[in-house]
Short mmCIF file of C-alpha atoms and ligand atoms in Angstrom, two decimals:
data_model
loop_
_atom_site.label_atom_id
_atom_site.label_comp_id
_atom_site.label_asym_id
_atom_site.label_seq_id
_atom_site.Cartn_x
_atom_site.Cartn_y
_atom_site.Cartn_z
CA UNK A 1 -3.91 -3.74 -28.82
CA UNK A 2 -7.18 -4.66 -27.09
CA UNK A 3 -7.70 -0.80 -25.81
CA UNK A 4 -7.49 -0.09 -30.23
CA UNK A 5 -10.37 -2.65 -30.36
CA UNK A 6 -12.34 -2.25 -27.86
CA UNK A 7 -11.87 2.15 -27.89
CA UNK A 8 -10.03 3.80 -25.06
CA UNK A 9 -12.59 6.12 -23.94
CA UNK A 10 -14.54 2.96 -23.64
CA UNK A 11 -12.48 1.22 -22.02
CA UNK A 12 -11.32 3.92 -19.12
CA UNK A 13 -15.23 4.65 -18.58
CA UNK A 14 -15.34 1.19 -17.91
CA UNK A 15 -12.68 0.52 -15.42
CA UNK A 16 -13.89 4.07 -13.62
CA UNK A 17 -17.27 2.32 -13.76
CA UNK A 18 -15.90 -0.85 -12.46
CA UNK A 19 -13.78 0.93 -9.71
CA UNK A 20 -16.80 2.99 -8.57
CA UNK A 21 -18.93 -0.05 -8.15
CA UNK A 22 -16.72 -2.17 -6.55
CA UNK A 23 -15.64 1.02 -4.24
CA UNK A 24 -19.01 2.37 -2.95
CA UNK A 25 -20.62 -1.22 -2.44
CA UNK A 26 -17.48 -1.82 -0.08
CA UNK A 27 -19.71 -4.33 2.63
CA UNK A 28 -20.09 -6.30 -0.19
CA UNK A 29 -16.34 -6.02 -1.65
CA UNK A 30 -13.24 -4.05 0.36
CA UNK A 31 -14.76 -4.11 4.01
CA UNK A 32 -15.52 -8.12 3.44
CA UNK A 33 -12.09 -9.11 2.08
CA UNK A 34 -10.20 -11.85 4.51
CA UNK A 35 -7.03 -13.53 4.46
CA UNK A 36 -7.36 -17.13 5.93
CA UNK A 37 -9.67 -15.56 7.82
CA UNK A 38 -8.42 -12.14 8.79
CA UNK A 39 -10.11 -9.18 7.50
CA UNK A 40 -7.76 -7.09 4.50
CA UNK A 41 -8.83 -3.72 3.92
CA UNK A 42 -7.61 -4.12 0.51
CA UNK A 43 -8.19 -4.84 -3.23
CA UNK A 44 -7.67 -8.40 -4.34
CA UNK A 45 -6.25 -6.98 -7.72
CA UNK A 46 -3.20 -4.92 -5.40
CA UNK A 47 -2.81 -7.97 -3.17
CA UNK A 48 -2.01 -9.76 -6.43
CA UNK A 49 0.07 -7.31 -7.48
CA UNK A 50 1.84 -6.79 -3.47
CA UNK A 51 2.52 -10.61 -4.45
CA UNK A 52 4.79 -9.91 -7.74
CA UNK A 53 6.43 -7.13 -6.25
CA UNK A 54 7.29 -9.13 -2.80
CA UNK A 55 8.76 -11.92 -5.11
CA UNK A 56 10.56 -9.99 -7.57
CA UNK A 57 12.29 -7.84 -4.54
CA UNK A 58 12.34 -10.49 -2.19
CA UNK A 59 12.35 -8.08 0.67
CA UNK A 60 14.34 -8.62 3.87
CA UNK A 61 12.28 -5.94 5.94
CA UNK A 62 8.98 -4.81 4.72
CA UNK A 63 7.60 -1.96 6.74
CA UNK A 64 3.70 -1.16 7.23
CA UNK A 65 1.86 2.14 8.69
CA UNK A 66 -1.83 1.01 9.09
CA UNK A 67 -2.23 -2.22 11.02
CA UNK A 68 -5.94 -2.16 11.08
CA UNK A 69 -6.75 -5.90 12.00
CA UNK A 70 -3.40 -7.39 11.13
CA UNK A 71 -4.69 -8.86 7.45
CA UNK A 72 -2.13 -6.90 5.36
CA UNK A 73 0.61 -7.87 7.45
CA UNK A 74 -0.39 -11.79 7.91
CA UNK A 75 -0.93 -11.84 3.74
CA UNK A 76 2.77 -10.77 3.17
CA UNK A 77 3.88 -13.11 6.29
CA UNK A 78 2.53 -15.80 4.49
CA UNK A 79 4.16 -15.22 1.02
CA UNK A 80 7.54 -14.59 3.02
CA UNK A 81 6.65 -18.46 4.74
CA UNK A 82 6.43 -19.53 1.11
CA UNK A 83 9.60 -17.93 0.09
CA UNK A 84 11.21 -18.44 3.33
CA UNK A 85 12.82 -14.71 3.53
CA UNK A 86 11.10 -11.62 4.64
CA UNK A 87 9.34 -9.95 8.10
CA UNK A 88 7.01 -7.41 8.50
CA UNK A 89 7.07 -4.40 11.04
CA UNK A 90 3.11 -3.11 11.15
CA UNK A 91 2.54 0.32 13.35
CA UNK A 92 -0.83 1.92 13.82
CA UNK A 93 -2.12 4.17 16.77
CA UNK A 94 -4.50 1.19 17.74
CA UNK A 95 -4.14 -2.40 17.90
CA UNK A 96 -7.06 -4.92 18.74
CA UNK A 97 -6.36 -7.75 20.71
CA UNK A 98 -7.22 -10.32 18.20
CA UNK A 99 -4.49 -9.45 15.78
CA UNK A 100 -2.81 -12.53 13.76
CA UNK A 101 0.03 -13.77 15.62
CA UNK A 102 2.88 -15.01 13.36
CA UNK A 103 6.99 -15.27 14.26
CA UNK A 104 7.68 -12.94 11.32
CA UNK A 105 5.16 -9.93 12.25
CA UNK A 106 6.52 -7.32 15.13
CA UNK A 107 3.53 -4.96 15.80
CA UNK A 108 4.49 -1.53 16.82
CA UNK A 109 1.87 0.69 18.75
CA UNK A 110 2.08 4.53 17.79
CA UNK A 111 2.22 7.17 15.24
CA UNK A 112 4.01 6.44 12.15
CA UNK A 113 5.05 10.13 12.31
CA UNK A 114 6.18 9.76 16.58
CA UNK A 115 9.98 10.31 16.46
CA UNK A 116 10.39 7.42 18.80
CA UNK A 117 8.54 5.16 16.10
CA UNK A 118 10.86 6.45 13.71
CA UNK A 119 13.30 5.45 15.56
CA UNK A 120 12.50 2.00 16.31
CA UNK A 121 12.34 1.61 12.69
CA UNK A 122 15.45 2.69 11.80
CA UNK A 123 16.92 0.18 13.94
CA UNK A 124 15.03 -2.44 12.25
CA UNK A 125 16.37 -0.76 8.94
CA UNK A 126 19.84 -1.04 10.05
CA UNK A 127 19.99 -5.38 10.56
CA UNK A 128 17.99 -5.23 7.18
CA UNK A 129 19.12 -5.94 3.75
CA UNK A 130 16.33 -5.46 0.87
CA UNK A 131 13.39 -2.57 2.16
CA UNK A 132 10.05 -2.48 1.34
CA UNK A 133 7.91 0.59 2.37
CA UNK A 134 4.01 0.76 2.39
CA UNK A 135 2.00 3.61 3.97
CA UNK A 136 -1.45 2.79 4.80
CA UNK A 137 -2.56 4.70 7.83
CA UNK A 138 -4.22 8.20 8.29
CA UNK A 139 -4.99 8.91 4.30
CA UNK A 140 -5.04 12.78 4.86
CA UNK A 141 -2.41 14.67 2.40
CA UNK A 142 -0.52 16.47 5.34
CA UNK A 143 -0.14 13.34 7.62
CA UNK A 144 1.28 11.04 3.85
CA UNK A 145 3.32 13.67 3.08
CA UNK A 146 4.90 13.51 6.45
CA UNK A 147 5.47 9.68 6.38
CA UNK A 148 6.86 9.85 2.41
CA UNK A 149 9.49 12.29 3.96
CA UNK A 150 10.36 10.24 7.10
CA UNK A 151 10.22 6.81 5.50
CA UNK A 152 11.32 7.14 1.70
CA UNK A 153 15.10 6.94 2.66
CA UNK A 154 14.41 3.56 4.65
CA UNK A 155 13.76 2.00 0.75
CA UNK A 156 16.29 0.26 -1.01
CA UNK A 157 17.41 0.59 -4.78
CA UNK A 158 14.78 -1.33 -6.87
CA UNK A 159 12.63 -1.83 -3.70
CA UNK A 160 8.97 0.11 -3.36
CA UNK A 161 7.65 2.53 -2.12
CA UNK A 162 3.49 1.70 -2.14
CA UNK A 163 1.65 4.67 -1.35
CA UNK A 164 -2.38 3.25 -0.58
CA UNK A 165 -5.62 4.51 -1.53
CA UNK A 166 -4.53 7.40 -3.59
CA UNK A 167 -7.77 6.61 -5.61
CA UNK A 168 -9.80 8.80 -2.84
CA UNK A 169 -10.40 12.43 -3.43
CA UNK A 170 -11.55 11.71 -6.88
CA UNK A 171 -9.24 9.61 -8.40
CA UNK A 172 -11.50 8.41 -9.20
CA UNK A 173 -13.65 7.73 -6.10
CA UNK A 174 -14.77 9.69 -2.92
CA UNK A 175 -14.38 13.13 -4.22
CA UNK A 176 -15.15 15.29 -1.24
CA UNK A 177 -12.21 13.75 0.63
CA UNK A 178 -9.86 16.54 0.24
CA UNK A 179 -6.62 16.28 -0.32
CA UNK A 180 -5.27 12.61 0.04
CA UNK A 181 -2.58 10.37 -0.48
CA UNK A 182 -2.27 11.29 -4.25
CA UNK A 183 -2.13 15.16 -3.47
CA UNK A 184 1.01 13.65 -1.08
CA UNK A 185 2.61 11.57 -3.92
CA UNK A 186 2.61 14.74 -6.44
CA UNK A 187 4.05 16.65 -3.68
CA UNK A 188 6.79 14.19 -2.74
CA UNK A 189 7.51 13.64 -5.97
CA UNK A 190 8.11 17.35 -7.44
CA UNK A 191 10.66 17.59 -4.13
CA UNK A 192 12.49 13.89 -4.60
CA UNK A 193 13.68 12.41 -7.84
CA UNK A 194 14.97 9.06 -5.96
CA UNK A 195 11.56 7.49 -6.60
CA UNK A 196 9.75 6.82 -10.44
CA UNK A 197 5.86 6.03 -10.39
CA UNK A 198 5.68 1.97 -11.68
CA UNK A 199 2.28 2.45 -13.83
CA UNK A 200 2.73 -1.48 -14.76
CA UNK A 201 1.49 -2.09 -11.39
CA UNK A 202 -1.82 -0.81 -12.78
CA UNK A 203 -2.54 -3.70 -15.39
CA UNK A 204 -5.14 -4.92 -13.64
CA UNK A 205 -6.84 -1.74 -14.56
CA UNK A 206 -8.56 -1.53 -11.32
CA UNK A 207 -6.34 -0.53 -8.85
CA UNK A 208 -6.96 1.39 -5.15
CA UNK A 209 -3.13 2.65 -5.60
CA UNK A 210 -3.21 4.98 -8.86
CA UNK A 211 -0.06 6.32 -9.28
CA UNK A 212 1.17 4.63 -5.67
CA UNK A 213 3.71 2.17 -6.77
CA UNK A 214 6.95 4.00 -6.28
CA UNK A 215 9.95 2.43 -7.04
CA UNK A 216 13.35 3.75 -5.84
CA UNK A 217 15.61 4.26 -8.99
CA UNK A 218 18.15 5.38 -6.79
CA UNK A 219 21.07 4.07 -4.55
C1 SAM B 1 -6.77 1.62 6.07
S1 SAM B 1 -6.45 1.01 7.68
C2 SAM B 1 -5.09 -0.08 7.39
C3 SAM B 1 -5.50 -1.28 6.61
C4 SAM B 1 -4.53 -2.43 6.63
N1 SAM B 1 -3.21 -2.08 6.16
C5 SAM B 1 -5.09 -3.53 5.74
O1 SAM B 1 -4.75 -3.55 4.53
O2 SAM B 1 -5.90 -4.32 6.21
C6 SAM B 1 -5.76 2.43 8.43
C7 SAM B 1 -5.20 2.22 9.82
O3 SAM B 1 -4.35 3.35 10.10
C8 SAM B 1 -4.38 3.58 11.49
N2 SAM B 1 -3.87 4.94 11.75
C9 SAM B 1 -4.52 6.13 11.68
N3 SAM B 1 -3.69 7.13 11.99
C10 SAM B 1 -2.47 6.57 12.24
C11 SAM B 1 -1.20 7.07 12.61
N4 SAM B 1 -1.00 8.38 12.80
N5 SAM B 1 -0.18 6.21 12.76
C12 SAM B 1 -0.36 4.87 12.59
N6 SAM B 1 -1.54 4.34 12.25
C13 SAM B 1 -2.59 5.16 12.08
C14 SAM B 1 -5.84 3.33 11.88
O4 SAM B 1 -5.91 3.03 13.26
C15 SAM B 1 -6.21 2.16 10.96
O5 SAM B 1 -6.10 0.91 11.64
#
């Protein structure tokens, strides 16, 4: 209704505007973005949106590649304290020493794609009801590609799959990136048909995860 009154191309050249502001003046947006203190490499707008999704699944095990400082991880540790269900395994290659300690966060040091990480979290998977996937570590198509193979069966029916920062390489920021994590998703998706793109997880028209809410539609 509004897009009719206020023109569509209008309105996408202003949300691909919008993005690319907020995107390429990052100290002053995405690199300066803390929860209770801890920095979030992330979009307010998606953390809204992780918020809705982690209440309407109500995840027993959600599952994070790219620790960074720990802010992702202590956000959703948080909302599980408020709904009193839910932890959060976090694995990146490097962890700093100051990361957020909280009972319901196990950080796991290694490659998201090292077999014996895989492992670990398929143990995890196995005490777990309700999964919740998110892949936020090395953003290169070849490395997401891997991790949507090794990880997408870990998801549960009606759970998500949240593929980050598949607005690089173009889409519509950072366009000499090469191929990214959206290069990854259309990949994974032309081989898998478990998995449907969730587009309403756009409405806040800007998004950092075009195209990267993937919801399992499958048992
Ligand atoms: C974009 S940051 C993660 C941001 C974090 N999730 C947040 O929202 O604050 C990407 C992280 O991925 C990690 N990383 C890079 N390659 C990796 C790999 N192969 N396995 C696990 N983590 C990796 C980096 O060390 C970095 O901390």
């Amino acid at each position: 209704m509004f897009s009719k009154l206020f023109g569509q191309k209008r309105e996408q050249a202003t949300v691909k505007n919008f993005h690319e502001l907020y995107y390429y003046n990052h100290k002053q947006t995405w690199t300066d973005t803390y929860w209770m203190g801890v920095p979030a490499e992330k979009c307010p707008l998606d953390m809204w949106i992780y918020q809705e999704i982690l209440f309407s699944v109500k995840p027993d095990l959600i599952v994070e590649t790219g620790t960074y400082r720990g802010g992702s991880a202590f956000y959703m540790a948080s909302l599980c304290d408020l709904m009193k269900k839910g932890r959060i395994m976090t694995i990146d290659i490097d962890h700093p020493s100051d990361l957020p300690r909280h009972d319901r966060i196990t950080y796991v040091k290694g490659s998201s794609i090292d077999q014996n990480i895989i492992q670990n979290v398929r143990d995890a998977v196995a005490d777990a009801g309700v999964v919740l996937v998110i892949l936020d570590s090395n953003h290169h198509k070849d490395h997401v590609l891997e991790e949507l193979r090794l990880y997408h069966s870990f998801v549960t029916k009606g759970s998500y799959l949240i593929v980050e920062d598949t607005n690089i390489n173009g889409h519509p920021v950072n366009p000499k990136y090469g191929p990214g994590p959206m290069e990854a998703v259309d990949a994974f998706l032309a081989e898998n048909q478990d998995f449907e793109i969730d587009s309403t997880k756009e409405k806040f028209y800007l998004s950092f995860n075009p195209r990267g809410y993937l919801r399992r539609v499958t048992s």
